[in-house]
mmCIF file of C-alpha atoms in Angstrom:
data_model
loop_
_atom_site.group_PDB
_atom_site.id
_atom_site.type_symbol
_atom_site.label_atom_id
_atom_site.label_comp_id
_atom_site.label_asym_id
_atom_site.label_seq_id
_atom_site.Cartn_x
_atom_site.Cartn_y
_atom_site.Cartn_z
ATOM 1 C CA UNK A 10 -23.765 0.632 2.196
ATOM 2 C CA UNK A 11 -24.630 3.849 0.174
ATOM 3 C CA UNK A 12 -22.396 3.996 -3.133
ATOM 4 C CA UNK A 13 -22.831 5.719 -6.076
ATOM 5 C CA UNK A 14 -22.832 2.351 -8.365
ATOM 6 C CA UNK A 15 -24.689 0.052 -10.558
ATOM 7 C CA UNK A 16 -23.615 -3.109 -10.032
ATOM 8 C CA UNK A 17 -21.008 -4.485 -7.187
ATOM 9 C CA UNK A 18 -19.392 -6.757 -9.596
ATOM 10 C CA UNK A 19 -19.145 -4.113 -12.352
ATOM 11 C CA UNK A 20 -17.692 -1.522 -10.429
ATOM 12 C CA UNK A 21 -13.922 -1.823 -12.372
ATOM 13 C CA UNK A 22 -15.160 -2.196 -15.976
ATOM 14 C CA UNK A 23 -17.556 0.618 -15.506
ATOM 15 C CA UNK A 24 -14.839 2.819 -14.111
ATOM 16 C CA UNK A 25 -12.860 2.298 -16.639
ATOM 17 C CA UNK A 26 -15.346 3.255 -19.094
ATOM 18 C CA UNK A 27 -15.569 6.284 -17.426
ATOM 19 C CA UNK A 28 -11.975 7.272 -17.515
ATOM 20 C CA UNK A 29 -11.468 6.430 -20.943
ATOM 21 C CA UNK A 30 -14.420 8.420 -21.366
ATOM 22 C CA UNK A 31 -13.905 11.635 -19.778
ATOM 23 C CA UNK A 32 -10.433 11.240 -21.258
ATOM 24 C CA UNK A 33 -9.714 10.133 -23.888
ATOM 25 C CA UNK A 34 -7.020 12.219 -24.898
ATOM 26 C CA UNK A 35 -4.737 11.198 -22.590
ATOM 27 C CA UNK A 36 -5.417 7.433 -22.132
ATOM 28 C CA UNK A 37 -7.232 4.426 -23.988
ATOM 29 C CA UNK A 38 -8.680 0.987 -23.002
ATOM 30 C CA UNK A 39 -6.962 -2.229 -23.961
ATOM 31 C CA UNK A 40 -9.124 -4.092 -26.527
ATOM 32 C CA UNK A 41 -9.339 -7.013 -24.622
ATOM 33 C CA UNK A 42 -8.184 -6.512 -21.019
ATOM 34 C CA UNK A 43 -8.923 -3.832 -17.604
ATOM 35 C CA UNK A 44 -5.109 -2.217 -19.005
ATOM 36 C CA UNK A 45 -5.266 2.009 -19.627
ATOM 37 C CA UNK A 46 -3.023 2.936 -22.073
ATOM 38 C CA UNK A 47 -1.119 6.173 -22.955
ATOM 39 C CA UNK A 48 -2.825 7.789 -26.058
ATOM 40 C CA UNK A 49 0.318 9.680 -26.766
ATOM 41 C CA UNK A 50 2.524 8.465 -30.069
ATOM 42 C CA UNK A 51 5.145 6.109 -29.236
ATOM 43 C CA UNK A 52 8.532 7.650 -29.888
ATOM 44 C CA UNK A 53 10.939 4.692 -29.106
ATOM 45 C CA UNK A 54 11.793 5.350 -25.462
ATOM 46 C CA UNK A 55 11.184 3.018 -22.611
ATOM 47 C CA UNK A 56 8.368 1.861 -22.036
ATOM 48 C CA UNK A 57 6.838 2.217 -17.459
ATOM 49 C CA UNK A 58 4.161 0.419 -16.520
ATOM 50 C CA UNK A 59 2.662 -0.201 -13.252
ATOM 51 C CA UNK A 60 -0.579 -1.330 -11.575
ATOM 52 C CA UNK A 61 -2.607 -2.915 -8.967
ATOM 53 C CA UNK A 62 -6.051 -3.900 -7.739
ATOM 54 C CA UNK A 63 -8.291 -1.158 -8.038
ATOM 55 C CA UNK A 64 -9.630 0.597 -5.344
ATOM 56 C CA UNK A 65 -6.736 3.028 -5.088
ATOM 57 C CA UNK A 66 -7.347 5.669 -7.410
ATOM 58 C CA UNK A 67 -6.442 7.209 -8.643
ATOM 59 C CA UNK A 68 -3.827 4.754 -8.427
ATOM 60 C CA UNK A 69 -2.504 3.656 -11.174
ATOM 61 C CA UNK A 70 -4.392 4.942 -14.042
ATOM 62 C CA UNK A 71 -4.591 8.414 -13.282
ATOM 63 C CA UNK A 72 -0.817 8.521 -13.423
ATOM 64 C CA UNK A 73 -0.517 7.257 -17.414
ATOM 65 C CA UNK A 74 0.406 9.627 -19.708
ATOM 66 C CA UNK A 75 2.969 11.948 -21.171
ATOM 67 C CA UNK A 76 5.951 11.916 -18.943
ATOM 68 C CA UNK A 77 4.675 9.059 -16.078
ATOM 69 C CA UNK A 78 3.488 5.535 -16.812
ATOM 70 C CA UNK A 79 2.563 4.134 -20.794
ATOM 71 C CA UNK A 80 0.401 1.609 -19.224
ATOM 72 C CA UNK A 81 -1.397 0.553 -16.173
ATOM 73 C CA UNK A 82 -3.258 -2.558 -14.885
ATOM 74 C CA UNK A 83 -6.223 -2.855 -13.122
ATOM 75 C CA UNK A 84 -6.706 -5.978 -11.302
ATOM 76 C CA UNK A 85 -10.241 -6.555 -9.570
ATOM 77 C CA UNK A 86 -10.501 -4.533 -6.081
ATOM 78 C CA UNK A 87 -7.909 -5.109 -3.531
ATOM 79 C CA UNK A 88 -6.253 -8.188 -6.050
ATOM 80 C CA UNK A 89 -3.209 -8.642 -7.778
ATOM 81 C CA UNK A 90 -4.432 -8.167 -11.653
ATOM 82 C CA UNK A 91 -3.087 -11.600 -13.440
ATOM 83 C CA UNK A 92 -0.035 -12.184 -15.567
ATOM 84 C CA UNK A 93 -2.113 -12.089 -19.047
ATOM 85 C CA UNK A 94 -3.870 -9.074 -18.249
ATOM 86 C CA UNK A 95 0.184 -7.617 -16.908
ATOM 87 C CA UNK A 96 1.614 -9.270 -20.479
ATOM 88 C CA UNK A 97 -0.849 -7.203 -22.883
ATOM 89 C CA UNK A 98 0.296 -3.979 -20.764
ATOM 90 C CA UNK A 99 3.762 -4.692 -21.627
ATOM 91 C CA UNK A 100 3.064 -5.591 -24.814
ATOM 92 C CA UNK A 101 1.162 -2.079 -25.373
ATOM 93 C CA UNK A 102 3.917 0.228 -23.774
ATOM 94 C CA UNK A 103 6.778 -1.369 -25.682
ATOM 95 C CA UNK A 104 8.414 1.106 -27.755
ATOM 96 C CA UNK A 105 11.046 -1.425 -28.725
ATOM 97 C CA UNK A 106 13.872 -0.061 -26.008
ATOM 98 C CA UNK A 107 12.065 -2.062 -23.507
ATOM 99 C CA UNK A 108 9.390 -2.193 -20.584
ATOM 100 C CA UNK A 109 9.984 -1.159 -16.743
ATOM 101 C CA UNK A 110 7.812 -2.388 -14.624
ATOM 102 C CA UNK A 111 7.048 -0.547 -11.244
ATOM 103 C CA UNK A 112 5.561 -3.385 -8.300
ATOM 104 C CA UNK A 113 4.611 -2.447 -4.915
ATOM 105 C CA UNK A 114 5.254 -5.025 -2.452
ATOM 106 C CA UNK A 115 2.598 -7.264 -2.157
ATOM 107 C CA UNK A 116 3.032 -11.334 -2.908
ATOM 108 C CA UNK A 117 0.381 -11.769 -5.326
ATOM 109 C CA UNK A 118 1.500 -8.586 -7.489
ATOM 110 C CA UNK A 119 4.911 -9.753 -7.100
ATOM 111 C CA UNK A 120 4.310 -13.207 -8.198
ATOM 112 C CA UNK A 121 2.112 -12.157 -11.285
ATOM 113 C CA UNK A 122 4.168 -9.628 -13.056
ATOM 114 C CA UNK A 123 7.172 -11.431 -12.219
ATOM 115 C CA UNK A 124 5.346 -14.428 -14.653
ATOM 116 C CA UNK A 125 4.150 -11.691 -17.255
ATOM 117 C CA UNK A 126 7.571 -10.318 -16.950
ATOM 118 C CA UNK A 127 9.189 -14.123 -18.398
ATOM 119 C CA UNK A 128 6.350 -14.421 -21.044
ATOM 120 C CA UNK A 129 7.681 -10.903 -22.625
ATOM 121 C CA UNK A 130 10.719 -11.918 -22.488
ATOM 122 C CA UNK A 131 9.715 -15.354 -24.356
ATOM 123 C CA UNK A 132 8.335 -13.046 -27.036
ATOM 124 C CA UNK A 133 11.654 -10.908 -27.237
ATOM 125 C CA UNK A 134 10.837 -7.711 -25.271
ATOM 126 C CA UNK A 135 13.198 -7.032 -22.675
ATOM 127 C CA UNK A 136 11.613 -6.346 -19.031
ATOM 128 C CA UNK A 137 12.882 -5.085 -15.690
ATOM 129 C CA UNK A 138 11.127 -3.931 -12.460
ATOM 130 C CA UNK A 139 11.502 -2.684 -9.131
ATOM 131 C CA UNK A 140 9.576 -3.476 -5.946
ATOM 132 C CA UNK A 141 8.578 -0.040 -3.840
ATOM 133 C CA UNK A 142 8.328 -1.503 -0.212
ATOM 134 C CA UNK A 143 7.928 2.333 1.357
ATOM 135 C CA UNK A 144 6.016 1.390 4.362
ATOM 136 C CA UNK A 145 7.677 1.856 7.363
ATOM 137 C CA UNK A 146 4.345 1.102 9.505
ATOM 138 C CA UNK A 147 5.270 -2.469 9.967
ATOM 139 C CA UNK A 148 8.073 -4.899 9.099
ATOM 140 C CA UNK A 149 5.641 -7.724 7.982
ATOM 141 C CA UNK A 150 1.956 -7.940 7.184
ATOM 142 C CA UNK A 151 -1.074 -9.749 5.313
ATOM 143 C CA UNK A 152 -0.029 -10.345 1.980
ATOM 144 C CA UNK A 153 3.975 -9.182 1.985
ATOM 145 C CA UNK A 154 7.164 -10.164 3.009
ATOM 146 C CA UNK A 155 8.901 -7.202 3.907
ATOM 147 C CA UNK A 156 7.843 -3.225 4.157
ATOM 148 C CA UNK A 157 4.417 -3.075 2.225
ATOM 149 C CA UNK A 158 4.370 -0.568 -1.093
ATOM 150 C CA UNK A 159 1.983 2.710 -0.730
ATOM 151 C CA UNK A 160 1.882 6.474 -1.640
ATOM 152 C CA UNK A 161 5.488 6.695 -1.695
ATOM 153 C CA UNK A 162 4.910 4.684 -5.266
ATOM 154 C CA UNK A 163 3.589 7.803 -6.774
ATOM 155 C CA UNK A 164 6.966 9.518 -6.579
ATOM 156 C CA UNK A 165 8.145 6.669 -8.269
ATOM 157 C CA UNK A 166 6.057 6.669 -11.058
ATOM 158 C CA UNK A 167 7.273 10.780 -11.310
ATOM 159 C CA UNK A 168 10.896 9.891 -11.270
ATOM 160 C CA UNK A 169 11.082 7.344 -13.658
ATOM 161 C CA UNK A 170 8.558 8.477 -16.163
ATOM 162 C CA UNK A 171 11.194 11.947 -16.145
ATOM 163 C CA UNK A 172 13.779 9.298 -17.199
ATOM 164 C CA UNK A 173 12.075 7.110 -19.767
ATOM 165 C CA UNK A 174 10.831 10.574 -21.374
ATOM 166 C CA UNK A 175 14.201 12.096 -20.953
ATOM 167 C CA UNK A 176 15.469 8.758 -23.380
ATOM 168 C CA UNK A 177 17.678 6.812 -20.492
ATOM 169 C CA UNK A 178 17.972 3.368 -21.178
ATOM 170 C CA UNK A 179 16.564 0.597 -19.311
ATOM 171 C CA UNK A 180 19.583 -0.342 -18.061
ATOM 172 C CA UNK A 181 19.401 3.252 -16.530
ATOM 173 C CA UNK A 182 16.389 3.673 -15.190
ATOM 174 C CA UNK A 183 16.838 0.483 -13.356
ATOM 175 C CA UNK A 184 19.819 1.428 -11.653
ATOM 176 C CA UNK A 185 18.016 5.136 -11.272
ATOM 177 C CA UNK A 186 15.041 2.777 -9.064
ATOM 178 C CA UNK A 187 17.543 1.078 -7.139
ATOM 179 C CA UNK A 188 19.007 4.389 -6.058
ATOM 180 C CA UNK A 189 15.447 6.348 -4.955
ATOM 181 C CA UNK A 190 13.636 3.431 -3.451
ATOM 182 C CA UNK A 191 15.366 2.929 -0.187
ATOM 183 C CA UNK A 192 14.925 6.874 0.024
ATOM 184 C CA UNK A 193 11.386 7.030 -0.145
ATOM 185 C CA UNK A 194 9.413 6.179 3.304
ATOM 186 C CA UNK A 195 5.801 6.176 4.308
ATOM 187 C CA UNK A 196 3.799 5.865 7.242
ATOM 188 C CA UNK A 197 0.188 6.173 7.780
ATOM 189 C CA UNK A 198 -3.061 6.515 10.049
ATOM 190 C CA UNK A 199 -6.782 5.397 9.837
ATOM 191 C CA UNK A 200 -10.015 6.584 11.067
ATOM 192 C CA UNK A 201 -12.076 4.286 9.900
ATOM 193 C CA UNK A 202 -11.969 1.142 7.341
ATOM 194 C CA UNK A 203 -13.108 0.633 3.977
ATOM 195 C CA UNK A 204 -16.029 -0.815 2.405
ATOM 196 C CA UNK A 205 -15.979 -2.844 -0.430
ATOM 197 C CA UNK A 206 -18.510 -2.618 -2.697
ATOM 198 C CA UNK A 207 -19.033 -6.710 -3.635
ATOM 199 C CA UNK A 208 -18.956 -7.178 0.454
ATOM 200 C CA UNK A 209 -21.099 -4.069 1.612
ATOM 201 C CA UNK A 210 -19.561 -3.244 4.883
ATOM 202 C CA UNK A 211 -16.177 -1.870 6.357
ATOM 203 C CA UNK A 212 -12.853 -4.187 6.655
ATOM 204 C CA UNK A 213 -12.716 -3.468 9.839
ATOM 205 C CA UNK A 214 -13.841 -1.296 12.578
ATOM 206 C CA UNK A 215 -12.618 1.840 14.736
ATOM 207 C CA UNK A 216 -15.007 3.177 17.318
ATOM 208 C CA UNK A 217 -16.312 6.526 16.810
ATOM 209 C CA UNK A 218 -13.583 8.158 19.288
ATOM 210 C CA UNK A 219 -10.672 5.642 17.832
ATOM 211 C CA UNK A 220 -8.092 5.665 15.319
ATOM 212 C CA UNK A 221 -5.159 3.394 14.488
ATOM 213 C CA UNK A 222 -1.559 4.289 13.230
ATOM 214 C CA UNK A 223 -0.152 1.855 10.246
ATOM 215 C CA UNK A 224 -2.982 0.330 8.636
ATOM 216 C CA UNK A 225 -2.444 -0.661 5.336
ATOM 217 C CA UNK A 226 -4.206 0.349 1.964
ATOM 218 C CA UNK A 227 -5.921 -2.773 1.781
ATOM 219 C CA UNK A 228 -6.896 -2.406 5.380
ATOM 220 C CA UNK A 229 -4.288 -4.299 7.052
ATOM 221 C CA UNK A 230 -3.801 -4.471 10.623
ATOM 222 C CA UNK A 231 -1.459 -1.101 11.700
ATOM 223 C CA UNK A 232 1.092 -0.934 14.981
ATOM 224 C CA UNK A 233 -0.969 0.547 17.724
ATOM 225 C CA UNK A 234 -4.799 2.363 18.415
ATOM 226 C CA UNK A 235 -5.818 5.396 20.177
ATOM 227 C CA UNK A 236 -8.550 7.232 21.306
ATOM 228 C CA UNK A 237 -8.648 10.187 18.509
ATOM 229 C CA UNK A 238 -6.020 13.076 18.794
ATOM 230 C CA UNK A 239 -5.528 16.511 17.772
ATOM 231 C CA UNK A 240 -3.819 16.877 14.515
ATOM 232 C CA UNK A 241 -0.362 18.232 15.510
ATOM 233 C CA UNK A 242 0.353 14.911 17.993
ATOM 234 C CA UNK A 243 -0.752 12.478 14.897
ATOM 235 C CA UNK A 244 1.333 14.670 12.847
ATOM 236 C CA UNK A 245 4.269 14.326 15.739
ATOM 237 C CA UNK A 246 4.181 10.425 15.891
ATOM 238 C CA UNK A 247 4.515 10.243 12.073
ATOM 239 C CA UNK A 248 6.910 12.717 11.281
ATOM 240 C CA UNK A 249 9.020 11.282 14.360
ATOM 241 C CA UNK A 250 8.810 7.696 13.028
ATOM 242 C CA UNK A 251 9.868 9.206 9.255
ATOM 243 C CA UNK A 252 13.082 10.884 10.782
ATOM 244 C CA UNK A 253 14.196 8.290 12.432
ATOM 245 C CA UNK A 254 13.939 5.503 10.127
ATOM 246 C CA UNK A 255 16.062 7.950 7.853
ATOM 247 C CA UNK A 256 18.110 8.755 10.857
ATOM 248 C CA UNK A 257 18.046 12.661 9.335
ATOM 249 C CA UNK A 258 20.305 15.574 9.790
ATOM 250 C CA UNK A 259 19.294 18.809 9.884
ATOM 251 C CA UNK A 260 19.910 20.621 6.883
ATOM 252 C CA UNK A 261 19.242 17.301 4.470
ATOM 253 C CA UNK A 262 16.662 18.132 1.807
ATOM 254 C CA UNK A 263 12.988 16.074 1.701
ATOM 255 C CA UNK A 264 10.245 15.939 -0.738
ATOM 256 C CA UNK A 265 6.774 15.536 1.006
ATOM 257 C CA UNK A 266 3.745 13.903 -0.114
ATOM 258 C CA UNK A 267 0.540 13.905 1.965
ATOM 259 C CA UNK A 268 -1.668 11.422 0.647
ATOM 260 C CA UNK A 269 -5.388 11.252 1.702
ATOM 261 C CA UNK A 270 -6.812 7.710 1.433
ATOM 262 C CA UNK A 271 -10.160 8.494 0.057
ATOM 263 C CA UNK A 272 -12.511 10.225 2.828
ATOM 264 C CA UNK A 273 -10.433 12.835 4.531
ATOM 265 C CA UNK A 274 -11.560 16.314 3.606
ATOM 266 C CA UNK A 275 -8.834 18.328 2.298
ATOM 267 C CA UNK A 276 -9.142 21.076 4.692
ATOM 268 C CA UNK A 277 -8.280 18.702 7.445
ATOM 269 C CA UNK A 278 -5.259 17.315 5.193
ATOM 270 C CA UNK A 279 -3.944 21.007 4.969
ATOM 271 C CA UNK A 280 -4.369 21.267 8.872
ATOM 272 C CA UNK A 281 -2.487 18.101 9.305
ATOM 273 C CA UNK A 282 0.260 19.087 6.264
ATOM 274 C CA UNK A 283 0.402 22.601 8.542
ATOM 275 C CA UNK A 284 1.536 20.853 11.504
ATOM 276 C CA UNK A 285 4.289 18.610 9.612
ATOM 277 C CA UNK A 286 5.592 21.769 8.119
ATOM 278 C CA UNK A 287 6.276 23.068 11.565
ATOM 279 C CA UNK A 288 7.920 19.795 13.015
ATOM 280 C CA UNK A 289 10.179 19.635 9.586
ATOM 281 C CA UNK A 290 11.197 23.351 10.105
ATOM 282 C CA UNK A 291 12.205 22.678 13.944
ATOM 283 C CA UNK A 292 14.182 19.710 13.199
ATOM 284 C CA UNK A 293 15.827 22.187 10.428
ATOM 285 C CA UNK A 294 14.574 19.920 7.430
ATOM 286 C CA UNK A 295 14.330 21.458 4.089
ATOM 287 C CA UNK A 296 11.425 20.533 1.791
ATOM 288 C CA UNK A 297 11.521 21.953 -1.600
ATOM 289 C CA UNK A 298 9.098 19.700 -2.797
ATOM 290 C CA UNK A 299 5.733 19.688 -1.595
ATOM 291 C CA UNK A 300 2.477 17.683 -2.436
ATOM 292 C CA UNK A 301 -0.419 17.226 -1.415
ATOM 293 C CA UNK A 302 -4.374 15.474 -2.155
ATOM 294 C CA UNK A 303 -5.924 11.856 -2.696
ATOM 295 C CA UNK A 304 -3.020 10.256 -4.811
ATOM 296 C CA UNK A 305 -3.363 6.473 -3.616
ATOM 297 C CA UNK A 306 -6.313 5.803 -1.652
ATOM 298 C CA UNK A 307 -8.450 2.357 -0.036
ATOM 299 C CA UNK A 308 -12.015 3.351 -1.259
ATOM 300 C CA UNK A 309 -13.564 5.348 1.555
ATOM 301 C CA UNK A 310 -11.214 4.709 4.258
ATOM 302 C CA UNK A 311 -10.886 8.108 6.604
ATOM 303 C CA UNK A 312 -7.374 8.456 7.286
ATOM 304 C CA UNK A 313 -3.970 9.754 5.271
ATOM 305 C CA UNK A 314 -0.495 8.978 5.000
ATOM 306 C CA UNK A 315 2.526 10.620 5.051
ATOM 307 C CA UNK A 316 5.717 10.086 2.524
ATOM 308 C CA UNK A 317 8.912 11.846 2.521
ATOM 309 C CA UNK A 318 11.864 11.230 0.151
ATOM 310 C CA UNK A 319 15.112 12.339 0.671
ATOM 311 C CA UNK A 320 16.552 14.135 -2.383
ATOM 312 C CA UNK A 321 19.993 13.290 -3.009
ATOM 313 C CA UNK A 322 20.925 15.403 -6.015
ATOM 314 C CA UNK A 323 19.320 17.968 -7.983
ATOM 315 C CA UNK A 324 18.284 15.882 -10.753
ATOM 316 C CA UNK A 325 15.565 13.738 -8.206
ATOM 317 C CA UNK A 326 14.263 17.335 -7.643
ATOM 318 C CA UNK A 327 14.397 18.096 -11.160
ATOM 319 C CA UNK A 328 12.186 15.004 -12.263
ATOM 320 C CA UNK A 329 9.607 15.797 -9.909
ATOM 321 C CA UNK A 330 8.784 19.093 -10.738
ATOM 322 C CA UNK A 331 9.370 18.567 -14.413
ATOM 323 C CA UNK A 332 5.497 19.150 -16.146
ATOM 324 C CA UNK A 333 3.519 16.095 -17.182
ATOM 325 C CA UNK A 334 0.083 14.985 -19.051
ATOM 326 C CA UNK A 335 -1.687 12.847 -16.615
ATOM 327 C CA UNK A 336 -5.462 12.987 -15.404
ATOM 328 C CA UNK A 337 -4.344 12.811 -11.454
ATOM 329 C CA UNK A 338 -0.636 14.511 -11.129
#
């Protein structure tokens, strides 16, 4: 294993030195607890938090700050970060209107900020959430019931944030997430697994000339391997997948998000975003949204996903292009 590190068991504390370090103007550490928080005044809006195990970043920190998330939590890498260390988030991005709470769909983060979730409300501040399950890769899989939550999580964050800044209610926002979630798909690829840096070698394996469509962000298993292709037929099998689980029309209007999860060059993600552009264009899809870089990523797995949303009014379009203050956006 050659990482750039100090020690294995550090490797989340010391990053978030780092961050705080490099900016500070944007985000703060918790006193007490692995929670980054916006530096930014309060001004009484809602308050958006998310969060994860690390491992994905920048995912979730690189995503607090002026119009995106007040507050995010890192658990330890690949694990669900733990109600207290969830509660003292919501506690810091409480502007008294509330706390939403964004979950991707995974048991353990399910299960914990649903129990910080009824120990804010104990303590009088009023909490909702949604669950991104964007995945279409597989139905079920290690740790989830249901779709798994990914990139498409990012857009999320983007949308809402827009709202909360914009003053709607929680009330509002909560209905907003209900609306864009089922809209928002993913699928992905790998090249090779990750390596965590308390184990010291890969998840799992891919020969040199293999690659597998679906695997998950913590490495779980995907739907089906190959020997390696050429970019357009990877590009093919994912955008194919995408339309049809949308069962889209031509002439709808998409928002794309090519997401490279932590080893992929981006020359070969603008190779690979080339070829979906083409395959969008024949099937007479319009994309007038367009993103692309490492946004949620597994440590130094090779491989990237794709995410499209379908935009359903201008206002979605609107929130996603509106400017922001973030370290990652």
């Amino acid at each position: 294993m050659k990482k750039i590190i100090n020690d294995p068991r550090a490797v989340v504390e010391e990053m978030i030195q780092g961050l705080v370090a490099v900016h500070p103007e944007i985000l703060h550490r918790h006193e007490d607890f692995q929670v980054l928080v916006r530096s930014a005044e309060k001004s009484g809006r809602v308050g958006l938090i998310s969060g994860g195990g690390s491992g994905h970043e920048p995912s979730h920190a690189g995503f607090v700050g002026q119009g995106m998330l007040s507050a995010a939590v890192c658990g330890a890498v690949f694990t669900s970060p733990t109600p207290d260390q969830i509660l003292e988030a919501i506690k810091a991005a409480d502007e008294g209107a509330g706390v939403f709470m964004v979950i991707k769909n995974y048991s353990g983060d399910i299960m914990n900020f649903e129990m910080a979730q009824e120990l804010a409300e104990m303590e009088g501040i009023q909490v909702a959430s949604v669950v991104v399950d964007d995945d279409i890769a597989v139905e079920n899989s290690l740790y989830t019931q249901g779709r798994r939550g990914v990139a498409g999580t990012i857009l999320v964050h983007k949308i809402l944030g827009h709202a909360a800044r914009q003053g709607q209610s929680l009330d509002e926002i909560k209905e907003l997430a209900d609306r864009i979630v089922p809209q928002i798909k993913t699928i992905g690829l790998a090249l090779s697994g990750a390596t965590l840096p308390e184990v010291g070698k890969p998840g799992f394996v891919l020969e040199d000339d293999e690659f597998e469509y679906g695997v998950g962000i913590h490495g779980e298993p995907g739907y089906r391997k190959e020997k390696l292709k050429p970019s357009a037929d990877l590009a093919q099998e994912l955008v194919e997948k995408l339309l049809e689980d949308f069962q889209a029309e031509a002439g709808q209007e998409f928002a794309l998000l090519i997401n490279g999860l932590g080893s992929t060059p981006l020359m070969e993600q603008y190779i690979f975003a080339n070829d979906v552009m083409k395959l969008l264009e024949a099937k007479g899809v319009r994309v007038p949204f367009r993103k692309l870089g490492d946004y949620m990523t597994s440590l130094d797995m090779a491989g990237l996903s794709l995410t499209l949303m379908r935009l359903e009014n201008a206002q979605d379009l609107e929130a996603l292009v509106s400017p922001v203050e973030t370290i990652a956006w």
